[in-house]
Amino acid sequence: MQLCVAVGMIKIGFWKYEGNVSQGFPIKVVPLGLLVLNGEYSKQLWPSLQSLIFTQALFHRHYYSRMIYSVLVFVYHRPKRTLYSKKYGVDLIRFTHAANTVIYSSNKIDDTIRYLSLHDNKYIRYFPGHTKKVVALCMSPIDDTFMSGSLDKTIRLWDLRSPNCQGLMHVPGRPVCNFDPEGLIFAAGINSEMIKLYDLRSFDKGPFTTFRLQQDKDCDWTGLKFSNDGKLILISTNGTVIRLIDAFSGTPLQQFMGHTNLKGLSIEASFTPDSRYTIVGSQDGKIHVWNNENGSKTIVLDAKHPGPVQCVQFNPKFMMMGSACTNMAFWLPSTDD
């Protein structure tokens, strides 16, 4: 399993653990191990990680290089390779379906998306078009299609095989977007009050349905995700609320509150693989877990993170969870008292 981090650099790691993700999220979760990015838990040098995804795993931060790690649980490793991108900068990073390749957005010179081979640190292709910062980037779960959203108020559809934009949508505000688990439709969140669903095969005909929600006036939507069963949509914000809605009807189901976020941080919310629980970090370094069915808070986890936990993800393949701020914690479920 690979891990890619841009915290001044991209870090790629490997770890091993086997477990059954079909089990429900347990009452007790224990830390499995820590990856301390600068090699020392007590003195943190790196800025906070802002997102991570397991399997096609990644984290991102607004800096300029990539570092490759070999990571095993309970064992700290020095970086085995560093890949720099000082000229263009590094922001959002996503693994593609091809081995050892990523796409990432830039934060220097321009807002071009770049397709990079991690094997030899060479660019495969450039995807120009956005004129302001890219705030959303996601790969299709089934093919080489990917999607980007920018502060230039556009959402663009791309194909890794072509530098030309395959589709362009103008939106009235900051966009968030993502594909459904089957890669057949995608959702676009617009102006923190509206979600439009498009059929990927006929997106040029407009959305086939639109959900209008109460506008979040105190915060902006910063992320949108489908649950693995495709029935739910989770909306992350830079405020103190996370929203859960029905993916078919757009009906608001839950409004999760209780985590702290007084600095307007982009804190990512994620589903567990069984779609039953929502996990989200907090400015105080803790991790909150809610039950999606009844909205109750299941547990608050504490890995002694020294800073805001802006990214929490559940491994979709193995029974493991990861949380990160300036360091990373790996978690294993436990039924022990």
Short mmCIF file of C-alpha atoms in Angstrom, two decimals:
data_model
loop_
_atom_site.label_atom_id
_atom_site.label_comp_id
_atom_site.label_asym_id
_atom_site.label_seq_id
_atom_site.Cartn_x
_atom_site.Cartn_y
_atom_site.Cartn_z
CA MET A 1 0.00 0.00 0.00
CA GLN A 2 1.34 3.41 -0.92
CA LEU A 3 1.32 6.70 0.89
CA CYS A 4 2.03 10.02 -0.74
CA VAL A 5 2.47 13.23 1.22
CA ALA A 6 3.23 16.78 0.22
CA VAL A 7 4.36 18.58 3.31
CA GLY A 8 7.16 20.50 1.79
CA MET A 9 7.55 17.28 -0.22
CA ILE A 10 5.62 14.17 -1.25
CA LYS A 11 6.22 11.17 0.97
CA ILE A 12 5.35 7.69 -0.24
CA GLY A 13 5.20 4.78 2.18
CA PHE A 14 4.24 1.14 2.50
CA TRP A 15 2.70 -0.73 5.43
CA LYS A 16 1.19 -4.12 6.10
CA TYR A 17 -1.89 -5.10 8.06
CA GLU A 18 -4.72 -7.52 7.40
CA GLY A 19 -8.22 -7.27 8.79
CA ASN A 20 -11.85 -7.41 7.79
CA VAL A 21 -13.46 -4.10 6.87
CA SER A 22 -16.91 -5.66 6.78
CA GLN A 23 -17.01 -5.47 10.57
CA GLY A 24 -18.79 -2.43 11.97
CA PHE A 25 -16.81 0.42 13.49
CA PRO A 26 -15.95 -0.82 17.02
CA ILE A 27 -16.54 1.02 20.26
CA LYS A 28 -12.87 1.00 21.12
CA VAL A 29 -10.14 2.13 18.75
CA VAL A 30 -6.49 2.00 19.73
CA PRO A 31 -3.48 3.73 18.19
CA LEU A 32 -1.40 1.28 16.20
CA GLY A 33 1.63 3.46 15.63
CA LEU A 34 2.85 6.90 14.74
CA LEU A 35 4.65 8.23 11.70
CA VAL A 36 6.42 11.37 12.83
CA LEU A 37 7.25 13.34 9.74
CA ASN A 38 10.39 14.98 11.03
CA GLY A 39 11.55 11.98 13.02
CA GLU A 40 10.70 13.35 16.47
CA TYR A 41 7.27 13.49 18.09
CA SER A 42 7.95 16.34 20.50
CA LYS A 43 9.44 18.86 18.08
CA GLN A 44 7.32 19.28 14.99
CA LEU A 45 8.89 21.04 12.05
CA TRP A 46 6.42 20.35 9.26
CA PRO A 47 3.19 22.28 8.72
CA SER A 48 -0.07 20.44 9.20
CA LEU A 49 -1.17 17.85 6.66
CA GLN A 50 -4.47 18.77 5.08
CA SER A 51 -5.75 15.58 3.47
CA LEU A 52 -5.02 11.90 3.14
CA ILE A 53 -6.54 8.99 1.27
CA PHE A 54 -5.68 5.34 1.84
CA THR A 55 -4.94 2.79 -0.88
CA GLN A 56 -4.47 5.38 -3.58
CA ALA A 57 -3.20 7.31 -0.62
CA LEU A 58 -2.20 10.89 -0.36
CA PHE A 59 -1.85 13.92 1.75
CA HIS A 60 -1.24 17.45 0.62
CA ARG A 61 0.11 20.76 1.74
CA HIS A 62 1.09 23.96 -0.04
CA TYR A 63 4.79 23.40 -0.47
CA TYR A 64 7.19 22.38 -3.15
CA SER A 65 8.71 18.92 -3.09
CA ARG A 66 8.02 15.23 -2.65
CA MET A 67 9.76 12.77 -0.34
CA ILE A 68 9.47 8.98 -0.57
CA TYR A 69 9.17 6.98 2.65
CA SER A 70 9.18 3.29 3.47
CA VAL A 71 6.75 3.00 6.36
CA LEU A 72 5.99 0.01 8.56
CA VAL A 73 3.76 0.27 11.60
CA PHE A 74 5.65 0.96 14.85
CA VAL A 75 8.82 1.61 12.87
CA TYR A 76 10.02 5.08 11.94
CA HIS A 77 11.97 5.46 8.73
CA ARG A 78 13.99 8.15 7.14
CA PRO A 79 12.88 9.23 3.69
CA LYS A 80 14.37 7.01 1.02
CA ARG A 81 13.85 9.49 -1.80
CA THR A 82 12.93 13.14 -2.27
CA LEU A 83 11.38 14.55 -5.44
CA TYR A 84 11.39 18.32 -5.66
CA SER A 85 8.95 20.60 -7.40
CA LYS A 86 10.32 23.96 -6.31
CA LYS A 87 9.44 25.71 -9.54
CA TYR A 88 5.72 24.90 -9.61
CA GLY A 89 4.92 24.06 -5.99
CA VAL A 90 2.81 21.16 -4.71
CA ASP A 91 -0.77 21.23 -3.52
CA LEU A 92 -3.58 18.68 -4.00
CA ILE A 93 -2.20 15.27 -5.00
CA ARG A 94 -4.07 12.23 -6.29
CA PHE A 95 -2.79 8.82 -7.32
CA THR A 96 -3.91 7.67 -10.75
CA HIS A 97 -4.71 4.08 -11.69
CA ALA A 98 -1.27 3.64 -13.26
CA ALA A 99 1.56 2.49 -11.04
CA ASN A 100 3.72 5.20 -9.46
CA THR A 101 2.00 8.16 -11.11
CA VAL A 102 0.13 11.10 -9.60
CA ILE A 103 -1.65 14.24 -10.63
CA TYR A 104 -1.29 17.35 -8.55
CA SER A 105 -2.17 21.01 -8.60
CA SER A 106 0.40 23.78 -8.42
CA ASN A 107 0.65 26.84 -6.22
CA LYS A 108 3.44 28.73 -7.96
CA ILE A 109 3.76 30.34 -11.41
CA ASP A 110 0.34 29.13 -12.60
CA ASP A 111 -2.56 26.87 -11.68
CA THR A 112 -1.80 24.10 -14.15
CA ILE A 113 -2.44 20.51 -13.07
CA ARG A 114 0.55 18.23 -13.62
CA TYR A 115 0.75 14.50 -14.32
CA LEU A 116 3.96 13.13 -12.79
CA SER A 117 5.83 9.84 -12.84
CA LEU A 118 7.18 9.16 -9.35
CA HIS A 119 9.54 6.54 -10.75
CA ASP A 120 11.80 9.00 -12.55
CA ASN A 121 10.32 12.36 -11.42
CA LYS A 122 9.35 13.32 -14.96
CA TYR A 123 6.18 15.04 -16.08
CA ILE A 124 3.99 12.99 -18.36
CA ARG A 125 1.51 15.69 -19.25
CA TYR A 126 0.27 19.16 -18.28
CA PHE A 127 -3.37 20.21 -17.95
CA PRO A 128 -3.62 24.01 -18.27
CA GLY A 129 -6.85 25.99 -18.06
CA HIS A 130 -7.56 27.09 -14.51
CA THR A 131 -6.69 30.71 -13.78
CA LYS A 132 -6.97 30.58 -9.98
CA LYS A 133 -6.15 28.13 -7.22
CA VAL A 134 -7.44 24.56 -7.66
CA VAL A 135 -9.46 23.63 -4.56
CA ALA A 136 -10.87 20.26 -5.67
CA LEU A 137 -9.19 17.39 -7.51
CA CYS A 138 -10.49 13.84 -7.82
CA MET A 139 -9.87 10.76 -9.96
CA SER A 140 -12.63 8.62 -11.39
CA PRO A 141 -12.77 5.28 -9.54
CA ILE A 142 -12.98 3.34 -12.80
CA ASP A 143 -10.91 5.02 -15.53
CA ASP A 144 -8.53 7.83 -16.48
CA THR A 145 -11.10 10.59 -16.14
CA PHE A 146 -10.49 13.18 -13.44
CA MET A 147 -12.17 16.36 -12.32
CA SER A 148 -10.97 19.66 -10.89
CA GLY A 149 -12.62 22.68 -9.31
CA SER A 150 -11.06 26.10 -8.94
CA LEU A 151 -11.55 29.48 -7.34
CA ASP A 152 -11.91 30.76 -10.90
CA LYS A 153 -15.48 29.42 -10.49
CA THR A 154 -15.13 26.56 -12.95
CA ILE A 155 -15.26 22.78 -12.79
CA ARG A 156 -13.33 20.96 -15.49
CA LEU A 157 -13.40 17.36 -16.66
CA TRP A 158 -10.19 15.85 -17.97
CA ASP A 159 -8.77 12.66 -19.44
CA LEU A 160 -5.21 11.71 -18.52
CA ARG A 161 -4.53 10.87 -22.15
CA SER A 162 -5.22 14.39 -23.39
CA PRO A 163 -4.07 17.84 -22.23
CA ASN A 164 -7.32 19.34 -23.46
CA CYS A 165 -10.25 19.91 -21.14
CA GLN A 166 -13.09 17.47 -21.91
CA GLY A 167 -15.81 19.49 -20.22
CA LEU A 168 -16.19 22.91 -18.64
CA MET A 169 -18.82 24.23 -16.23
CA HIS A 170 -19.06 27.77 -14.91
CA VAL A 171 -20.44 28.02 -11.38
CA PRO A 172 -21.42 31.05 -9.26
CA GLY A 173 -19.07 30.35 -6.33
CA ARG A 174 -16.40 28.10 -4.87
CA PRO A 175 -16.96 24.57 -6.19
CA VAL A 176 -16.56 21.16 -4.59
CA CYS A 177 -16.96 17.99 -6.62
CA ASN A 178 -16.52 14.23 -6.64
CA PHE A 179 -17.43 11.02 -8.45
CA ASP A 180 -19.85 8.42 -7.17
CA PRO A 181 -18.37 4.98 -6.28
CA GLU A 182 -19.30 3.50 -9.66
CA GLY A 183 -17.84 6.38 -11.66
CA LEU A 184 -21.06 6.92 -13.59
CA ILE A 185 -22.19 10.22 -12.12
CA PHE A 186 -20.51 13.12 -10.41
CA ALA A 187 -21.72 15.71 -7.93
CA ALA A 188 -20.89 19.41 -7.98
CA GLY A 189 -21.42 21.46 -4.84
CA ILE A 190 -21.99 25.12 -5.68
CA ASN A 191 -21.92 28.26 -3.54
CA SER A 192 -22.28 26.24 -0.31
CA GLU A 193 -26.01 25.80 -0.92
CA MET A 194 -26.62 23.57 -3.92
CA ILE A 195 -25.61 20.11 -5.18
CA LYS A 196 -26.04 19.18 -8.82
CA LEU A 197 -25.78 15.60 -10.06
CA TYR A 198 -24.57 14.89 -13.60
CA ASP A 199 -24.48 11.78 -15.73
CA LEU A 200 -20.88 11.53 -16.87
CA ARG A 201 -22.00 10.24 -20.27
CA SER A 202 -24.21 13.25 -20.95
CA PHE A 203 -23.01 16.00 -18.62
CA ASP A 204 -23.23 18.53 -21.45
CA LYS A 205 -27.04 18.28 -21.19
CA GLY A 206 -26.95 19.66 -17.67
CA PRO A 207 -27.67 18.09 -14.27
CA PHE A 208 -30.34 15.42 -14.03
CA THR A 209 -31.21 16.56 -10.52
CA THR A 210 -30.44 19.47 -8.19
CA PHE A 211 -30.57 19.53 -4.40
CA ARG A 212 -31.02 22.90 -2.74
CA LEU A 213 -29.92 23.13 0.88
CA GLN A 214 -29.93 25.86 3.45
CA GLN A 215 -26.92 28.02 2.70
CA ASP A 216 -24.06 27.94 5.16
CA LYS A 217 -23.49 31.64 5.79
CA ASP A 218 -20.84 31.17 8.48
CA CYS A 219 -18.65 28.75 6.55
CA ASP A 220 -17.84 27.42 3.07
CA TRP A 221 -18.12 23.90 1.75
CA THR A 222 -14.61 22.52 1.31
CA GLY A 223 -15.23 18.90 0.34
CA LEU A 224 -17.86 16.47 -0.94
CA LYS A 225 -17.80 12.67 -0.79
CA PHE A 226 -20.09 9.77 -1.64
CA SER A 227 -20.34 6.83 0.73
CA ASN A 228 -19.12 3.49 -0.60
CA ASP A 229 -22.69 2.25 -1.02
CA GLY A 230 -23.55 5.39 -2.99
CA LYS A 231 -26.50 6.24 -0.75
CA LEU A 232 -25.05 9.17 1.18
CA ILE A 233 -23.21 12.41 0.47
CA LEU A 234 -20.94 13.97 3.09
CA ILE A 235 -20.18 17.69 2.96
CA SER A 236 -17.09 19.05 4.73
CA THR A 237 -16.83 22.72 5.69
CA ASN A 238 -14.29 25.13 7.12
CA GLY A 239 -16.64 25.73 10.05
CA THR A 240 -17.97 23.68 12.95
CA VAL A 241 -20.58 21.68 11.06
CA ILE A 242 -20.47 18.60 8.81
CA ARG A 243 -23.57 17.77 6.74
CA LEU A 244 -24.90 14.38 5.68
CA ILE A 245 -27.58 14.14 3.00
CA ASP A 246 -29.40 11.43 1.09
CA ALA A 247 -27.72 10.96 -2.29
CA PHE A 248 -30.99 10.09 -4.05
CA SER A 249 -33.40 12.67 -2.67
CA GLY A 250 -31.09 15.36 -1.29
CA THR A 251 -32.86 15.16 2.05
CA PRO A 252 -30.70 16.42 4.94
CA LEU A 253 -30.13 13.47 7.27
CA GLN A 254 -27.66 14.62 9.91
CA GLN A 255 -25.77 17.70 10.96
CA PHE A 256 -22.65 16.74 12.90
CA MET A 257 -21.32 19.30 15.37
CA GLY A 258 -19.08 19.18 18.40
CA HIS A 259 -15.60 19.24 16.90
CA THR A 260 -13.71 22.51 17.27
CA ASN A 261 -12.72 24.63 14.29
CA LEU A 262 -12.39 28.26 15.31
CA LYS A 263 -9.69 29.11 12.77
CA GLY A 264 -11.69 28.36 9.62
CA LEU A 265 -9.54 25.33 8.76
CA SER A 266 -10.43 23.00 5.93
CA ILE A 267 -11.07 19.87 8.03
CA GLU A 268 -11.84 16.79 5.98
CA ALA A 269 -14.68 14.45 6.93
CA SER A 270 -14.70 10.81 5.79
CA PHE A 271 -16.89 7.74 5.79
CA THR A 272 -15.94 4.37 7.22
CA PRO A 273 -15.93 1.69 4.49
CA ASP A 274 -19.28 0.27 5.62
CA SER A 275 -20.85 3.76 5.27
CA ARG A 276 -22.24 3.57 8.81
CA TYR A 277 -20.03 6.14 10.48
CA THR A 278 -18.51 9.55 9.81
CA ILE A 279 -15.08 10.46 11.15
CA VAL A 280 -13.63 13.96 11.35
CA GLY A 281 -10.67 15.63 13.00
CA SER A 282 -10.68 18.71 15.18
CA GLN A 283 -8.64 21.81 15.92
CA ASP A 284 -7.82 20.45 19.40
CA GLY A 285 -6.15 17.32 17.95
CA LYS A 286 -8.99 14.91 18.70
CA ILE A 287 -11.01 12.71 16.32
CA HIS A 288 -14.80 12.53 16.46
CA VAL A 289 -16.87 9.58 15.24
CA TRP A 290 -20.62 9.84 14.58
CA ASN A 291 -23.26 7.23 13.79
CA ASN A 292 -24.80 8.11 10.42
CA GLU A 293 -28.13 6.47 11.16
CA ASN A 294 -29.08 8.23 14.39
CA GLY A 295 -26.56 11.10 14.48
CA SER A 296 -25.18 10.14 17.87
CA LYS A 297 -21.51 10.59 18.68
CA THR A 298 -19.96 7.15 19.03
CA ILE A 299 -16.58 8.07 20.43
CA VAL A 300 -13.94 10.79 20.65
CA LEU A 301 -10.42 9.52 20.01
CA ASP A 302 -7.22 11.11 21.23
CA ALA A 303 -3.84 10.25 19.70
CA LYS A 304 -2.16 13.21 21.41
CA HIS A 305 -1.86 15.05 18.12
CA PRO A 306 -0.01 18.32 18.84
CA GLY A 307 -1.99 20.32 16.29
CA PRO A 308 -5.28 20.42 14.38
CA VAL A 309 -6.22 17.10 12.77
CA GLN A 310 -7.26 18.19 9.28
CA CYS A 311 -7.34 14.76 7.71
CA VAL A 312 -8.76 11.45 8.89
CA GLN A 313 -9.29 8.48 6.60
CA PHE A 314 -10.35 4.88 6.97
CA ASN A 315 -8.42 2.32 4.97
CA PRO A 316 -10.93 0.78 2.50
CA LYS A 317 -8.95 -2.45 2.16
CA PHE A 318 -7.72 -3.24 5.65
CA MET A 319 -9.12 -2.59 9.11
CA MET A 320 -7.01 0.51 9.75
CA MET A 321 -7.58 4.21 10.16
CA GLY A 322 -5.15 7.08 9.80
CA SER A 323 -5.19 10.58 11.28
CA ALA A 324 -2.71 13.37 10.66
CA CYS A 325 -1.67 16.85 11.66
CA THR A 326 2.08 17.50 11.80
CA ASN A 327 2.43 13.79 12.51
CA MET A 328 0.42 10.71 11.59
CA ALA A 329 -1.27 8.13 13.77
CA PHE A 330 -2.42 4.71 12.55
CA TRP A 331 -5.36 3.12 14.36
CA LEU A 332 -6.65 -0.44 14.76
CA PRO A 333 -10.13 -1.44 15.98
CA SER A 334 -10.30 -3.44 19.19
CA THR A 335 -13.10 -5.28 20.98
CA ASP A 336 -11.08 -5.63 24.18
CA ASP A 337 -12.38 -3.96 27.33
#
